[in-house]
Coordinates of C-alpha atoms in Angstrom, one line a residue:
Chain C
X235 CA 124.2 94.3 120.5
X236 CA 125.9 91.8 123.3
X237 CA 128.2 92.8 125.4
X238 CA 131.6 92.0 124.5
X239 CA 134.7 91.0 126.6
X240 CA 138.2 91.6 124.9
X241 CA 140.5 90.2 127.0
X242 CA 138.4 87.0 127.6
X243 CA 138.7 83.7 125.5
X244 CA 140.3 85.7 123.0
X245 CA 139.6 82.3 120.4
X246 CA 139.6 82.9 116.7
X247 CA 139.3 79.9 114.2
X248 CA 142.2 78.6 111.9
X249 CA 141.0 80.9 109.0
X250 CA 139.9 81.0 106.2
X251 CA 142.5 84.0 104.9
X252 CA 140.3 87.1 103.9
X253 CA 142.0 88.8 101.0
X254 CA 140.8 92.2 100.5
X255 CA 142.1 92.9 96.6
X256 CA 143.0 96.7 95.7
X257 CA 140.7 98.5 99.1
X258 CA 140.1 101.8 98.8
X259 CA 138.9 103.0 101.7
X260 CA 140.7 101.9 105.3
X261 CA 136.8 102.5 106.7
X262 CA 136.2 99.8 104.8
X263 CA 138.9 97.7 106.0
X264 CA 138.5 98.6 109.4
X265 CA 134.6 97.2 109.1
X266 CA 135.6 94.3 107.3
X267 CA 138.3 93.6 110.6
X268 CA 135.5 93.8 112.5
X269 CA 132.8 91.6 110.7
X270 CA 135.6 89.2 110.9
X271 CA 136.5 89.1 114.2
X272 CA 132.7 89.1 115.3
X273 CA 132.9 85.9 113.7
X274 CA 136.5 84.9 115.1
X275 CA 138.5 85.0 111.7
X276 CA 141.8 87.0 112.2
X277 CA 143.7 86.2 108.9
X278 CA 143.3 89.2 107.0
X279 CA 145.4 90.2 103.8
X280 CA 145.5 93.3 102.1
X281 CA 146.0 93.4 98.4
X282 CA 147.8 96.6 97.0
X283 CA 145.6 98.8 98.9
X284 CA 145.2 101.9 97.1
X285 CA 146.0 104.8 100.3
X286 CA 149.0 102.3 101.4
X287 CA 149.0 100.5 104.6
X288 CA 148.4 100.8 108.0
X289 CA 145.4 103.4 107.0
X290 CA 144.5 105.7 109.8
X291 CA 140.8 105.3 109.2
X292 CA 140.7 102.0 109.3
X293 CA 141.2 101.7 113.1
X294 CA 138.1 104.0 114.2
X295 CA 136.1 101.7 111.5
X296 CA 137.5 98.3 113.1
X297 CA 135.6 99.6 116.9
X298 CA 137.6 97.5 118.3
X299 CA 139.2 94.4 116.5
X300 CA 142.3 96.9 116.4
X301 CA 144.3 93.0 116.8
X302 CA 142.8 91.7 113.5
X303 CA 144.4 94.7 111.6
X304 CA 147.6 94.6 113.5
X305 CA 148.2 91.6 112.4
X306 CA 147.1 92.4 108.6
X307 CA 149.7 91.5 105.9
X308 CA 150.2 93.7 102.6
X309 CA 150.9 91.7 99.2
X310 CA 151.7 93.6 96.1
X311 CA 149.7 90.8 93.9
X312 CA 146.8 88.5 94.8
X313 CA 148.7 85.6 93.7
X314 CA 151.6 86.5 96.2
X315 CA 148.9 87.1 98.9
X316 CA 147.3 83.1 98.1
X317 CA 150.2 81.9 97.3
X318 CA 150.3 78.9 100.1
X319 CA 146.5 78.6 99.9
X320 CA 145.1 74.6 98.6
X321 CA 142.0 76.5 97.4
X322 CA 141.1 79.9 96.3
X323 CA 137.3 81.2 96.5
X324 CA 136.3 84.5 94.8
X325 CA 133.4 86.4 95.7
X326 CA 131.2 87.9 92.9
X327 CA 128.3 87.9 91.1
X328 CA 127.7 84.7 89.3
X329 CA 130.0 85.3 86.2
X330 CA 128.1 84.9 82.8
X331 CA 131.1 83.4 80.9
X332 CA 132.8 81.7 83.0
X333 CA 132.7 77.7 83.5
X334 CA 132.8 77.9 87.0
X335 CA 132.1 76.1 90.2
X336 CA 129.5 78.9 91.9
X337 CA 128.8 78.5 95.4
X338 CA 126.0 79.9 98.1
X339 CA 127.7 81.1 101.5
X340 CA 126.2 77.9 103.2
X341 CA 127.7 75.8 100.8
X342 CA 131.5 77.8 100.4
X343 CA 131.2 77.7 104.4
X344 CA 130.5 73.8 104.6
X345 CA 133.7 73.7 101.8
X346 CA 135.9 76.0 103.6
X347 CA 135.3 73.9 107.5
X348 CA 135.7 70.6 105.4
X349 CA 139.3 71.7 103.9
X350 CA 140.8 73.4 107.1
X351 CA 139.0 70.4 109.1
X352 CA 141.6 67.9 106.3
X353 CA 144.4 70.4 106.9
X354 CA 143.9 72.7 103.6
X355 CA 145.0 76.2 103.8
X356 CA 142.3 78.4 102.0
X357 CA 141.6 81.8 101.3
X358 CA 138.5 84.1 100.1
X359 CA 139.3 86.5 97.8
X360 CA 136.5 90.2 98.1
X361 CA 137.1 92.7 95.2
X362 CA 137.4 96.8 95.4
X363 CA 134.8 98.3 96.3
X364 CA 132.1 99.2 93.4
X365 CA 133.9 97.2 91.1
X366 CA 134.7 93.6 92.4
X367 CA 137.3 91.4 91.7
X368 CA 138.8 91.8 88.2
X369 CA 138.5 89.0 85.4
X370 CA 141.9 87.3 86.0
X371 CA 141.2 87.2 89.2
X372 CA 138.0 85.3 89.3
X373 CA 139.6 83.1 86.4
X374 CA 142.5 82.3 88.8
X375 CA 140.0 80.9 91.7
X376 CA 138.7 77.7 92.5
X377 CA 135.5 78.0 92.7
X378 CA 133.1 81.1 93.2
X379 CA 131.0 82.3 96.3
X380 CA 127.7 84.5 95.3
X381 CA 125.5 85.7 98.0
X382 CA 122.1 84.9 96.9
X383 CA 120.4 88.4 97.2
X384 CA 117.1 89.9 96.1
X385 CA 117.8 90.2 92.3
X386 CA 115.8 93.5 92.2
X387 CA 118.0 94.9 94.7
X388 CA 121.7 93.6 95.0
X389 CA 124.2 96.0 96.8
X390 CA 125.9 94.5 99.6
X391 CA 128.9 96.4 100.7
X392 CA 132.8 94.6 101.2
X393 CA 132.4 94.8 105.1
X394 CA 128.4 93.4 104.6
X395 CA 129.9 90.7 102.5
X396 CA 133.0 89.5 104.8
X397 CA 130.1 89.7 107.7
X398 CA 127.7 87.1 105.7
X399 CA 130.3 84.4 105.0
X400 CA 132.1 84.8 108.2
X401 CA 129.1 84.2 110.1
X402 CA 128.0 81.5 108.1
X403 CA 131.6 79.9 108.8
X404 CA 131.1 80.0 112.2
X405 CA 127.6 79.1 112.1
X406 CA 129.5 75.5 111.0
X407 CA 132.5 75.4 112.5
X408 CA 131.7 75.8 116.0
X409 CA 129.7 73.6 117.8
X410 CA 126.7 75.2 119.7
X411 CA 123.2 74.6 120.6
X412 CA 120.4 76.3 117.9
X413 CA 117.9 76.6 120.2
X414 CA 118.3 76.5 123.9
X415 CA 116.0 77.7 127.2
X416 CA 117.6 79.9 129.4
X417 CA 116.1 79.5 132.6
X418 CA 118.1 81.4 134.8
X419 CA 118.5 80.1 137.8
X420 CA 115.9 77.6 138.5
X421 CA 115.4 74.6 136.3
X422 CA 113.0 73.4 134.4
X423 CA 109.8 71.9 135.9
X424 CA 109.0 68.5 136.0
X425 CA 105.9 66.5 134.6
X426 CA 104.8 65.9 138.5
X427 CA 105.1 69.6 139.5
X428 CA 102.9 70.4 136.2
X429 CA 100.4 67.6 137.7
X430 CA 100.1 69.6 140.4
X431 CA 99.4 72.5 139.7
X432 CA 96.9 71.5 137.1
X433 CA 94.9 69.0 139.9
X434 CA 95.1 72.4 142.3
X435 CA 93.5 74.7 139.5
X436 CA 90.9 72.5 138.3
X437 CA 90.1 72.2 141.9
X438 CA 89.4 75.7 142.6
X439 CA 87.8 75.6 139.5
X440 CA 85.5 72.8 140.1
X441 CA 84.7 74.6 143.3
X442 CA 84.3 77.5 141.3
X443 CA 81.6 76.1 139.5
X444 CA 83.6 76.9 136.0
X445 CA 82.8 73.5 134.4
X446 CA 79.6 74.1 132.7
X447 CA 77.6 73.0 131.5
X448 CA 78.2 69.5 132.7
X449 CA 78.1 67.9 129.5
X450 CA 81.0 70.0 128.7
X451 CA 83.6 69.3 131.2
X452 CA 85.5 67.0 130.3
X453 CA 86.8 68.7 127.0
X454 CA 87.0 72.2 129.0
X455 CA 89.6 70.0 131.3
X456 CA 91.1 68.9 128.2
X457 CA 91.6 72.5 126.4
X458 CA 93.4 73.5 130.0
X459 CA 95.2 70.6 130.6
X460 CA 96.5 70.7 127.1
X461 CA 97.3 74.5 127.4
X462 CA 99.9 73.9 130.5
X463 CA 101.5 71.1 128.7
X464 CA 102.2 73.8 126.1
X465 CA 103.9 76.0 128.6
X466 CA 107.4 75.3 129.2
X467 CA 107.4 76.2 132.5
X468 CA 110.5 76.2 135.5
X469 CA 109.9 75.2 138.9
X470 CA 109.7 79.1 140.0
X471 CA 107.2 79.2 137.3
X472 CA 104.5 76.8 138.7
X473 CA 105.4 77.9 142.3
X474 CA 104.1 81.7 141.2
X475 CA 101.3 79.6 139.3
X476 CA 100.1 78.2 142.1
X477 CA 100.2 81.1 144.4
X478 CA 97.9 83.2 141.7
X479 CA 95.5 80.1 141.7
X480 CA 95.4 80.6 145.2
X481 CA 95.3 84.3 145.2
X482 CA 92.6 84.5 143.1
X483 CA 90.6 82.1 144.5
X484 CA 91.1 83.2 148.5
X485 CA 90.0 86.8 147.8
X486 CA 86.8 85.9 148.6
X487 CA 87.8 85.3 152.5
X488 CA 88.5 88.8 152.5
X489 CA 85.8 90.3 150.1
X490 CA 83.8 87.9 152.3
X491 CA 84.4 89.2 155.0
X492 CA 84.0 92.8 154.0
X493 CA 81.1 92.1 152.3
X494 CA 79.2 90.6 155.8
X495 CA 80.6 93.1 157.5
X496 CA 77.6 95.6 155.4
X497 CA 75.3 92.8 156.1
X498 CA 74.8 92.8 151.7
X499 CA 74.0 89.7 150.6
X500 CA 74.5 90.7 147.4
X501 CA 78.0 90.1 145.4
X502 CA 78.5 94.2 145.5
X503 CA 82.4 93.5 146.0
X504 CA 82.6 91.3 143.2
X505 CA 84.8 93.2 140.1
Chain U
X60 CA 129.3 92.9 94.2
X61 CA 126.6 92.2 92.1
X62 CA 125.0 94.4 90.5
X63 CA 121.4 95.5 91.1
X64 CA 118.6 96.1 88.7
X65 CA 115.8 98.0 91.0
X66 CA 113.2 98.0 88.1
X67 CA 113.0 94.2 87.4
X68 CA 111.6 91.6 89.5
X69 CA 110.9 93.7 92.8
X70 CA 109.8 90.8 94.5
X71 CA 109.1 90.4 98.6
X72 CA 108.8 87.7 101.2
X73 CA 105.8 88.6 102.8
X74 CA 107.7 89.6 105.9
X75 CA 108.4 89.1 109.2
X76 CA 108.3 93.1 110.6
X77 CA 111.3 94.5 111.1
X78 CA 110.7 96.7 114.2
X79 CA 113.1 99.0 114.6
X80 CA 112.5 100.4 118.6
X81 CA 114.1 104.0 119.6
X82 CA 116.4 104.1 116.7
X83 CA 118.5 107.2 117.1
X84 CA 120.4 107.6 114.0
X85 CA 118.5 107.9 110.3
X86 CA 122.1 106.8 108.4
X87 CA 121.1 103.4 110.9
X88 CA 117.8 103.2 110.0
X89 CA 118.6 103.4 106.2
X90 CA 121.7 100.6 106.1
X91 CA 118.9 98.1 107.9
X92 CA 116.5 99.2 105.0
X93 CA 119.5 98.3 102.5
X94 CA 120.0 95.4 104.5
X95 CA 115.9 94.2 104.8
X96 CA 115.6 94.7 100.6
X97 CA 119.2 92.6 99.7
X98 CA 117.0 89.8 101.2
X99 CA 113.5 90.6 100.1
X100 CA 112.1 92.0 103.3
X101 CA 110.3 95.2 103.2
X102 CA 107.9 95.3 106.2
X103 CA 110.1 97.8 108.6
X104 CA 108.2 99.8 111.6
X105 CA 110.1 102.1 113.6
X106 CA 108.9 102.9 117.3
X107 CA 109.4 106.3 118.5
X108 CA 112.4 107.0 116.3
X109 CA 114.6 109.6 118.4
X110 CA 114.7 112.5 115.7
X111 CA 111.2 111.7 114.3
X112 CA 110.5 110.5 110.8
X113 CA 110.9 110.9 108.0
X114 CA 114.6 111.1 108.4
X115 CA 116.6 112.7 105.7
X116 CA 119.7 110.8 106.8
X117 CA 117.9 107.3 106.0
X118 CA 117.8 108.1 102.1
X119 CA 121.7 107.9 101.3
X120 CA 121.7 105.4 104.0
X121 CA 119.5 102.9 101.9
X122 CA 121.6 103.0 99.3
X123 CA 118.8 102.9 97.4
X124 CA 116.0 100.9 99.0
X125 CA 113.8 103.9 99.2
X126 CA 111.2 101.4 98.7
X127 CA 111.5 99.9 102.2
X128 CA 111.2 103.5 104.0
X129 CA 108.6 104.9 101.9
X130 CA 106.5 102.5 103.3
X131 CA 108.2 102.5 107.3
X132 CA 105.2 102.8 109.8
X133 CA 105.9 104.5 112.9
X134 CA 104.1 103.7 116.4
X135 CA 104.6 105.4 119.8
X136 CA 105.0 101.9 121.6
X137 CA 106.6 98.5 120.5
X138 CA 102.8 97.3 121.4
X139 CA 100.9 99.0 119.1
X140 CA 104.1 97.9 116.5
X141 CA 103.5 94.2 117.0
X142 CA 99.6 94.3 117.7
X143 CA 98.8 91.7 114.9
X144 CA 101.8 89.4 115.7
X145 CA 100.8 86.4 116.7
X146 CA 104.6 85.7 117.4
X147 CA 107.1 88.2 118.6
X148 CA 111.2 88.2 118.4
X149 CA 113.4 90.1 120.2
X150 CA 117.0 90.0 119.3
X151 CA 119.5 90.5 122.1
X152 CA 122.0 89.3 124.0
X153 CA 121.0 86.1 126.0
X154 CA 119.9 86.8 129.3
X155 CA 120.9 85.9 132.3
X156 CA 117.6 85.9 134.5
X157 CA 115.0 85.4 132.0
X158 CA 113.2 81.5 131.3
X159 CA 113.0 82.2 127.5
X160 CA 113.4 79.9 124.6
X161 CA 116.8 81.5 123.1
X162 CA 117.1 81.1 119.5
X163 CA 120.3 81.4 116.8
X164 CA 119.8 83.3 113.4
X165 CA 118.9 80.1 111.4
X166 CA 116.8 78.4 113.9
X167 CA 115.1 81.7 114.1
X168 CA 114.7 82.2 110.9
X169 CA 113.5 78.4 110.1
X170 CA 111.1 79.1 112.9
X171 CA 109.8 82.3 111.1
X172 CA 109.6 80.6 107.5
X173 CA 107.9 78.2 109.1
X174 CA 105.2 80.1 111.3
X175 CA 104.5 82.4 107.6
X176 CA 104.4 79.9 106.3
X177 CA 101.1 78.3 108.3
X178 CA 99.6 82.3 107.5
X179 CA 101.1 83.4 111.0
X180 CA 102.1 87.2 111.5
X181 CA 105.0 87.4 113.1
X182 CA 107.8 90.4 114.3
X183 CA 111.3 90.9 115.2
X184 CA 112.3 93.9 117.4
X185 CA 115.5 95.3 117.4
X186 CA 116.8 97.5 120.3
X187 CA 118.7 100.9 119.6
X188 CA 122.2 101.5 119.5
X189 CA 124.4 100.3 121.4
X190 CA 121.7 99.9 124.5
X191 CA 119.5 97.7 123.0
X192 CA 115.9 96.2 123.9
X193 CA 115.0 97.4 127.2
X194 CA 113.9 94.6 129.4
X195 CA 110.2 94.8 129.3
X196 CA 110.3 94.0 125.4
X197 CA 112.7 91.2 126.1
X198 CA 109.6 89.7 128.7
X199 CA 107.0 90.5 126.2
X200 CA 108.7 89.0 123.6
X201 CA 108.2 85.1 122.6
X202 CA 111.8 84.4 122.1
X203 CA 114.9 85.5 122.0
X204 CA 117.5 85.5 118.3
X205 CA 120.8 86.2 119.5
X206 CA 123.4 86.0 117.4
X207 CA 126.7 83.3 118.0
X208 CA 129.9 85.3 118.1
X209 CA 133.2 85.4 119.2
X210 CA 132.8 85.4 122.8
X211 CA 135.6 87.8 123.0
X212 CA 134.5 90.5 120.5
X213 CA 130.7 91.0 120.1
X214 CA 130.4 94.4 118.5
X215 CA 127.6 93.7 115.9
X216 CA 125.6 96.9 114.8
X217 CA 121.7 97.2 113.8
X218 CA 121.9 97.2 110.3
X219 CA 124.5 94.1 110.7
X220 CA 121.9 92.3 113.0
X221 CA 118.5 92.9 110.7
X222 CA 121.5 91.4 107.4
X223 CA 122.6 88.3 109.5
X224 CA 119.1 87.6 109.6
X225 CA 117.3 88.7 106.7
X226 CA 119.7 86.7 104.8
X227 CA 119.1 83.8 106.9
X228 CA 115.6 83.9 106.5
X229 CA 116.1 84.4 102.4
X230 CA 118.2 81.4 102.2
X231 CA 115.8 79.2 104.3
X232 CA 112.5 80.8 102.8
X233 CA 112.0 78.1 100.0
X234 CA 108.1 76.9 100.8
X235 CA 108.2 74.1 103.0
X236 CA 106.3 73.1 106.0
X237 CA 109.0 71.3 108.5
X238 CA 105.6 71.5 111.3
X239 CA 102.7 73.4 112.1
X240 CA 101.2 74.3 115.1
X241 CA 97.6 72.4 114.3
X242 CA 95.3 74.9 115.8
X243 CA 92.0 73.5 115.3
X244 CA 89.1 75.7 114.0
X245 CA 91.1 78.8 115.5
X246 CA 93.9 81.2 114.8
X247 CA 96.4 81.9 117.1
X248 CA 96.0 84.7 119.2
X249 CA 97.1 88.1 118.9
X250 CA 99.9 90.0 120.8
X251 CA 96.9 92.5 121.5
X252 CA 94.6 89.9 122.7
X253 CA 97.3 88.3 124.8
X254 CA 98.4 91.9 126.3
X255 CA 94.5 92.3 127.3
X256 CA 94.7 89.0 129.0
X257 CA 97.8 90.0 130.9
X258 CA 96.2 93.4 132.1
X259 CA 93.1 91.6 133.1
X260 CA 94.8 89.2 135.7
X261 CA 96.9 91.9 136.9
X262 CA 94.4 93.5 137.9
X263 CA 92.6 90.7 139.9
X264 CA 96.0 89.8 141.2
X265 CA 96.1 93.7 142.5
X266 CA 93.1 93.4 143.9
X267 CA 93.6 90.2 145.5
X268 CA 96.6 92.0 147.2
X269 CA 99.0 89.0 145.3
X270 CA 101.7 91.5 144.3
X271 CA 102.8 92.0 148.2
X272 CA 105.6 93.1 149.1
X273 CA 105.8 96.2 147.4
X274 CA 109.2 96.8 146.2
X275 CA 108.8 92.9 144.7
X276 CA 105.9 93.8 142.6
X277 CA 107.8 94.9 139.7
X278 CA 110.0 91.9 139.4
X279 CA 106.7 89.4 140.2
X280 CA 104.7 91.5 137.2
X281 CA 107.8 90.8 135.2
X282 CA 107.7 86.8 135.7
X283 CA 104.4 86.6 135.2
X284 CA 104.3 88.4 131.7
X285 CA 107.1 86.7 130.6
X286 CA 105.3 83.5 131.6
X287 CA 102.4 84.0 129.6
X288 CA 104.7 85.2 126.1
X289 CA 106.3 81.8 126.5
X290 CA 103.0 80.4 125.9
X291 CA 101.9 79.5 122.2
X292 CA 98.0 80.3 123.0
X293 CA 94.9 80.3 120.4
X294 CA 92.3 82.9 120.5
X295 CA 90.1 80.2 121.8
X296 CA 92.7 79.7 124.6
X297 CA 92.8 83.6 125.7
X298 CA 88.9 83.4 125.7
X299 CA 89.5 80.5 128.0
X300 CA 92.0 82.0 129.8
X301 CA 89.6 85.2 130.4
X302 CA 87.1 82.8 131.7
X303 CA 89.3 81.4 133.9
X304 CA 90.5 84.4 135.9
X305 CA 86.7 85.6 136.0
X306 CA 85.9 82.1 137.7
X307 CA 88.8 82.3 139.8
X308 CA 88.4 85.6 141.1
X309 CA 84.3 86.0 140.9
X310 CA 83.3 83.3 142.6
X311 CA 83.0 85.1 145.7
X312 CA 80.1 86.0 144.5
X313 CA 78.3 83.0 144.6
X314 CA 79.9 82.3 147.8
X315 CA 79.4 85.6 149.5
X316 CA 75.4 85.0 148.8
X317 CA 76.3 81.5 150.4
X318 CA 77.8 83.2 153.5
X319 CA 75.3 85.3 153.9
X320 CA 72.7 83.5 153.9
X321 CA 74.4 81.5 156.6
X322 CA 75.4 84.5 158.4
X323 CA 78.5 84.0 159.3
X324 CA 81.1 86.8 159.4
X325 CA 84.2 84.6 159.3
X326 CA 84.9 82.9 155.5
X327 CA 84.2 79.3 155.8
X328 CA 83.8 78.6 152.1
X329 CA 86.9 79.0 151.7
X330 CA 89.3 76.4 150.3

């Protein structure tokens, strides 16, 4: 969806490693490069893949994070390909009988930032492709990551999976702003300028002879006042404000002026 | 991973839309209808989908969420797709010129839980393929959702986009009401309404002659709608709103009877 800039702030987090255990396909691979590198992760580890490494259609797959799968490493065993790792996470589906520490993709992430944050070398472990990690596997792990999916309809792909948990690591291990205005180039306005242009439209509005019945008023200037306050609202934005207050409220010097011109003193020009 | 059981338990958050706009490809289409049932979501509308619907690429595509196309709406116009909003999304990359409350995935999504939570209606768009929303659905929108990545690799596809934040809005959509907008005795007003609001002070602004000069028009139409999307407004306040414009722009009436009766060409009332 964004744009994106390759050769720019090329930045890529410590890890976690992403072990992909016993691929098949290298369009698989070549997704699961890119959902990483979205996400700045460039560790990636291939695990006996079954059509041998590098993979020709992995690179059309990656669209682009061609450097993530450059730098892959092939293992012939997923112990040799963890081997340095502190902790081991394996994703699958909650395992039925296994005693085992099963984590959400919030909570792995929030583990995995907390360990490399300490030092820790980790590493995620993501089975083939149908059929997931195998038992020993699993058993071998530290703990489990399970995406939390609708449990009447579960099928989340390799790439799909890398993409959820990388994004969620980055979601915590980067500092950024959740909710920001972007105001382009003009700032925001100020209490004063909002004053303003309030005072100015309840002016012409006064003049107008909108606030009626009397009795009324006060709670119509109320309903407005508190409608602008809802606004968030730059300093270009109550300039143009103003000049539709303004606007609207001068076209009678020139419907006016029309309008006496055909000696009607009827409002025939009104809309 | 896990395995799926499509028989059992098909439950459903009760939304947001998932608005697809100009989707070209049906294989597209069906990975973000995989992607909307992992998580639950099954409201999906397409807007003019470029090869028409149904699609008989979408089937493989959703992997088996047939469910979620079966019931795809189509609309001509992203409009008429988020008529009943009361709160509109659009998901792109930030902008440069815009004033517009920029949101990530999980403030987004707390946002949305939030707002459906308080019985609001509320729609994400999401642009086609590799163009993306076209600027007049970025104004209309309410906010913006765009996604944190690596600043030096941003390639994220549709169906990735509509996962990110399906499952962000899965794992924050335990009920719980963080705050509501208190509205008073009245709901908050429609995209619809606040469109018709929109095209009626354009049109007094046209004929006041406001949109001068010419080749600026486009641009000053553009701040303007974007203005009024930014506002959170009740149906009361549109009715208000309405009223406003009328006063603003009819009192010549009133003041051209005035005139008149004073004789005098030249326009005195005036402010």
């Amino acid at each position: 969806m964004a744009g994106s800039n390759r050769s720019a702030d090329m930045e890529q987090l410590d890890g976690p490693a992403i072990v992909l255990v016993e691929p098949q396909l290298g369009v698989n691979i070549g997704a699961a490069a890119r959902a990483m590198w979205n996400f700045g992760l460039a560790d990636m580890r291939l695990v006996a893949p079954r059509d041998g490494w590098p993979n020709p259609e992995a690179g059309p797959a990656a669209s682009g994070a061609d450097h993530v799968l450059e730098r892959a490493r092939v293992y012939p065993t997923t112990a040799e390909a963890v081997a340095e790792a502190s902790y081991v996470y394996a994703t699958t589906a909650r395992p039925r009988e296994l005693t085992k520490l099963v984590l959400t993709p919030e909570a792995a992430a929030a583990d995995i930032v907390r360990r490399q944050a300490a030092g820790e070398r980790v590493a995620v472990l993501f089975g083939r492709e149908r059929t997931g990690l195998e038992n020993p596997d699993v058993i071998a792990a530290n703990a489990i990551v399970s995406v939390p999916t609708n449990p009447a309809f579960s099928s989340l792909n390799l790439a799909q999976c890398v993409l959820l948990l990388a994004a969620e690591i980055r979601r915590q291990g980067v500092a950024h702003e959740r909710a920001v205005y972007e105001t382009g180039e003009t700032g925001l306005a100020t209490r004063d300028a909002v004053d303003r242009l309030y005072a100015h439209l309840e002016e012409e509005l006064d003049d107008a002879g909108y606030f009626w019945p009397h009795h009324k008023a006060e709670a119509m200037k109320a309903s407005l006042r508190n409608l602008l306050s809802r606004t968030p609202m730059t300093d270009q934005d109550v300039r143009m404000m103003r000049g539709v207050v303004r606007s609207l409220s001068e076209t009678r010097r020139r419907k006016l002026a029309e309008a006496t011109q055909n000696d009607d003193g009827e409002g025939s020009a009104a809309g």
